[in-house]
Amino acid sequence: MQGFIIQINRVKEEDLIVNIVSQNGLETLYRFYGARHGSINIGFLIDFETQKSQKSTIARLKDVVHIGFGWIHDYKRLHLWQDFIKLFYPHLKDTDEFESFYFELLYEASQKWGKQNPKRVAVEAYVKLLEHEGRLHENMECFLCNNPIQENKISLVRAFLPTHYGCSHTLPIEKKALLELYKTNSSLFLSDKEIERLWIILCEGL
């Protein structure tokens, strides 16, 4: 089985509780400390096995193999990847069951991460997530005042909720370029400054 590590908690000296997004869902597994274990970290894609425990309701994580990315030693890209992938645990932790969408979304993003601007990859992936969850607001109506947004510029708040610039006083974004992102899942028409704003909103939480 393969999965992305999205959360690690240290318990009992060096033992770990590891949360993994796999094709089967969100896995919560126990990893015993040992000198023979390779290092693992948030954001890593691993191949692994699970083993049920008679002493605990949490299964054991075993036979871990790290599946590396070509960009894994690029500290800046790795740091951005970890910032992005950390957002998934609080978003998914109370979900009982979900399909393979989240694993596939992260896998696709990981393949693009070393070739494109990572923040653009993250923004495009987030739009896919919002659409999948039925939370993508393509109707340009202000979240704060409930009036239509007729201007050519639009401001966004957490979860990419649309607002008038005068209501939220955040960096405005070209509305036409934003709608193109929603329609084609391409950030091509957004400037780097606008992408930076969308990245900041994304980091507030999924």
Short mmCIF file of C-alpha atoms in Angstrom, two decimals:
data_model
loop_
_atom_site.label_atom_id
_atom_site.label_comp_id
_atom_site.label_asym_id
_atom_site.label_seq_id
_atom_site.Cartn_x
_atom_site.Cartn_y
_atom_site.Cartn_z
CA MET A 1 0.00 0.00 0.00
CA GLN A 2 1.15 3.55 -0.69
CA GLY A 3 0.33 6.78 1.08
CA PHE A 4 1.40 10.30 1.98
CA ILE A 5 2.38 11.13 5.55
CA ILE A 6 0.34 14.16 6.60
CA GLN A 7 0.88 14.14 10.39
CA ILE A 8 3.39 12.72 12.86
CA ASN A 9 3.03 12.77 16.66
CA ARG A 10 5.77 11.54 18.99
CA VAL A 11 4.67 9.31 21.89
CA LYS A 12 6.51 7.21 24.49
CA GLU A 13 10.01 8.54 23.89
CA GLU A 14 10.70 7.82 20.18
CA ASP A 15 7.55 5.93 19.15
CA LEU A 16 5.28 7.66 16.64
CA ILE A 17 1.61 7.97 15.73
CA VAL A 18 1.59 8.47 11.96
CA ASN A 19 -1.36 9.68 9.90
CA ILE A 20 -1.28 8.69 6.24
CA VAL A 21 -3.54 9.46 3.28
CA SER A 22 -3.71 6.28 1.23
CA GLN A 23 -6.00 5.12 -1.57
CA ASN A 24 -8.12 3.47 1.12
CA GLY A 25 -8.59 6.55 3.27
CA LEU A 26 -6.95 8.15 6.28
CA GLU A 27 -4.74 5.67 8.13
CA THR A 28 -3.73 6.17 11.78
CA LEU A 29 -0.83 3.85 12.57
CA TYR A 30 1.67 3.21 15.37
CA ARG A 31 5.38 3.07 14.59
CA PHE A 32 7.73 1.58 17.16
CA TYR A 33 11.12 3.18 17.50
CA GLY A 34 14.09 1.12 16.37
CA ALA A 35 17.58 1.58 14.94
CA ARG A 36 16.63 -0.42 11.85
CA HIS A 37 13.89 2.02 10.89
CA GLY A 38 14.60 4.50 8.12
CA SER A 39 13.69 8.11 8.77
CA ILE A 40 10.24 9.34 7.81
CA ASN A 41 8.88 12.86 7.62
CA ILE A 42 5.72 14.80 6.84
CA GLY A 43 5.12 14.89 3.10
CA PHE A 44 6.92 11.65 2.31
CA LEU A 45 5.27 9.17 -0.05
CA ILE A 46 5.84 5.71 1.38
CA ASP A 47 5.06 2.12 0.57
CA PHE A 48 4.04 0.31 3.74
CA GLU A 49 2.25 -2.57 5.41
CA THR A 50 -0.01 -2.60 8.45
CA GLN A 51 -0.20 -5.15 11.25
CA LYS A 52 -3.10 -5.42 13.67
CA SER A 53 -2.20 -5.26 17.34
CA GLN A 54 -3.79 -7.29 20.15
CA LYS A 55 -2.85 -4.62 22.68
CA SER A 56 -4.11 -1.54 20.83
CA THR A 57 -6.90 -0.40 18.53
CA ILE A 58 -4.23 1.27 16.37
CA ALA A 59 -2.52 -0.98 13.85
CA ARG A 60 1.25 -1.05 13.52
CA LEU A 61 3.10 0.63 10.64
CA LYS A 62 5.72 -1.74 9.24
CA ASP A 63 7.93 -2.49 6.22
CA VAL A 64 8.18 1.19 5.27
CA VAL A 65 9.91 2.11 2.00
CA HIS A 66 10.36 5.79 1.14
CA ILE A 67 9.41 6.60 -2.48
CA GLY A 68 11.52 9.65 -3.26
CA PHE A 69 10.77 12.62 -5.50
CA GLY A 70 13.32 14.21 -7.82
CA TRP A 71 12.86 17.51 -5.96
CA ILE A 72 13.08 16.11 -2.42
CA HIS A 73 16.51 17.70 -1.75
CA ASP A 74 15.34 21.13 -2.91
CA TYR A 75 14.76 22.61 0.54
CA LYS A 76 12.48 25.43 -0.66
CA ARG A 77 10.21 23.08 -2.61
CA LEU A 78 10.18 20.55 0.23
CA HIS A 79 9.27 23.22 2.78
CA LEU A 80 6.37 24.44 0.61
CA TRP A 81 5.23 20.84 0.08
CA GLN A 82 5.18 20.20 3.81
CA ASP A 83 3.25 23.43 4.43
CA PHE A 84 0.71 22.30 1.83
CA ILE A 85 0.34 18.69 2.94
CA LYS A 86 0.02 19.60 6.65
CA LEU A 87 -3.29 21.25 5.81
CA PHE A 88 -4.89 17.89 5.01
CA TYR A 89 -4.83 16.38 8.51
CA PRO A 90 -7.13 18.93 10.21
CA HIS A 91 -9.34 18.83 7.12
CA LEU A 92 -9.67 15.04 7.01
CA LYS A 93 -9.23 13.91 10.61
CA ASP A 94 -12.97 13.67 11.35
CA THR A 95 -13.81 11.96 8.05
CA ASP A 96 -14.81 8.34 8.56
CA GLU A 97 -14.57 7.20 4.97
CA PHE A 98 -13.52 8.78 1.71
CA GLU A 99 -12.61 7.61 -1.75
CA SER A 100 -9.15 7.71 -3.32
CA PHE A 101 -9.61 11.32 -4.49
CA TYR A 102 -7.31 12.85 -1.87
CA PHE A 103 -4.47 10.42 -2.48
CA GLU A 104 -4.74 10.93 -6.24
CA LEU A 105 -4.87 14.73 -5.80
CA LEU A 106 -1.66 14.69 -3.74
CA TYR A 107 0.05 12.25 -6.09
CA GLU A 108 -0.72 14.41 -9.12
CA ALA A 109 0.54 17.52 -7.29
CA SER A 110 3.74 15.73 -6.23
CA GLN A 111 4.50 14.88 -9.86
CA LYS A 112 4.18 18.54 -10.90
CA TRP A 113 5.91 20.00 -7.84
CA GLY A 114 9.44 19.85 -9.23
CA LYS A 115 8.55 21.05 -12.73
CA GLN A 116 6.25 24.00 -12.07
CA ASN A 117 5.83 26.83 -9.57
CA PRO A 118 4.78 24.87 -6.45
CA LYS A 119 2.38 27.57 -5.30
CA ARG A 120 0.57 27.42 -8.63
CA VAL A 121 0.38 23.63 -8.36
CA ALA A 122 -1.07 23.93 -4.85
CA VAL A 123 -3.65 26.54 -5.88
CA GLU A 124 -4.77 24.46 -8.86
CA ALA A 125 -5.03 21.35 -6.66
CA TYR A 126 -7.06 23.27 -4.09
CA VAL A 127 -9.56 24.38 -6.74
CA LYS A 128 -10.01 20.69 -7.66
CA LEU A 129 -10.59 19.89 -3.99
CA LEU A 130 -13.16 22.67 -3.57
CA GLU A 131 -14.99 21.51 -6.70
CA HIS A 132 -14.93 17.89 -5.55
CA GLU A 133 -16.38 18.84 -2.17
CA GLY A 134 -19.01 21.13 -3.68
CA ARG A 135 -17.47 24.25 -2.11
CA LEU A 136 -16.25 26.10 -5.21
CA HIS A 137 -18.08 29.43 -5.35
CA GLU A 138 -18.32 30.31 -9.03
CA ASN A 139 -21.29 32.58 -8.36
CA MET A 140 -19.73 36.00 -7.89
CA GLU A 141 -21.76 37.13 -4.89
CA CYS A 142 -20.06 38.74 -1.91
CA PHE A 143 -19.80 36.42 1.08
CA LEU A 144 -19.90 39.41 3.46
CA CYS A 145 -22.67 41.64 2.08
CA ASN A 146 -24.54 39.15 -0.17
CA ASN A 147 -24.56 41.58 -3.10
CA PRO A 148 -23.33 40.71 -6.64
CA ILE A 149 -19.69 41.49 -7.45
CA GLN A 150 -19.87 43.46 -10.68
CA GLU A 151 -16.35 44.94 -10.60
CA ASN A 152 -13.52 43.48 -12.70
CA LYS A 153 -11.55 42.86 -9.51
CA ILE A 154 -12.53 40.47 -6.75
CA SER A 155 -11.16 39.71 -3.29
CA LEU A 156 -11.14 36.26 -1.72
CA VAL A 157 -11.12 35.11 1.90
CA ARG A 158 -10.64 31.65 3.44
CA ALA A 159 -11.93 28.75 1.30
CA PHE A 160 -11.75 31.12 -1.69
CA LEU A 161 -15.04 32.75 -0.71
CA PRO A 162 -15.61 35.81 -2.96
CA THR A 163 -15.98 39.32 -1.53
CA HIS A 164 -15.94 42.92 -2.69
CA TYR A 165 -12.58 44.58 -2.20
CA GLY A 166 -14.38 47.24 -0.17
CA CYS A 167 -15.83 44.58 2.14
CA SER A 168 -12.71 42.55 2.97
CA HIS A 169 -9.93 45.03 2.05
CA THR A 170 -7.67 42.22 0.83
CA LEU A 171 -5.55 42.12 -2.33
CA PRO A 172 -7.92 42.12 -5.33
CA ILE A 173 -7.61 39.54 -8.08
CA GLU A 174 -8.58 39.80 -11.74
CA LYS A 175 -12.06 38.25 -11.84
CA LYS A 176 -11.74 36.98 -15.43
CA ALA A 177 -8.46 35.19 -14.62
CA LEU A 178 -9.99 33.67 -11.49
CA LEU A 179 -12.98 32.33 -13.42
CA GLU A 180 -10.57 30.88 -15.99
CA LEU A 181 -8.82 29.06 -13.14
CA TYR A 182 -12.16 27.67 -11.99
CA LYS A 183 -13.15 26.64 -15.51
CA THR A 184 -9.91 25.13 -16.80
CA ASN A 185 -7.97 24.47 -13.58
CA SER A 186 -5.11 26.55 -14.99
CA SER A 187 -3.52 29.50 -13.19
CA LEU A 188 -1.87 30.71 -16.41
CA PHE A 189 -3.67 34.06 -16.45
CA LEU A 190 -3.01 34.88 -12.80
CA SER A 191 0.06 36.95 -11.93
CA ASP A 192 2.67 35.75 -9.44
CA LYS A 193 1.40 38.40 -7.01
CA GLU A 194 -2.15 37.04 -7.29
CA ILE A 195 -0.88 33.47 -6.84
CA GLU A 196 0.97 34.58 -3.71
CA ARG A 197 -2.31 35.97 -2.34
CA LEU A 198 -4.15 32.72 -3.13
CA TRP A 199 -1.36 30.71 -1.49
CA ILE A 200 -1.68 32.79 1.69
CA ILE A 201 -5.44 32.15 1.75
CA LEU A 202 -4.86 28.43 1.15
CA CYS A 203 -2.46 28.26 4.10
CA GLU A 204 -5.23 29.50 6.39
CA GLY A 205 -6.87 26.09 6.03
CA LEU A 206 -8.64 23.88 3.53
#
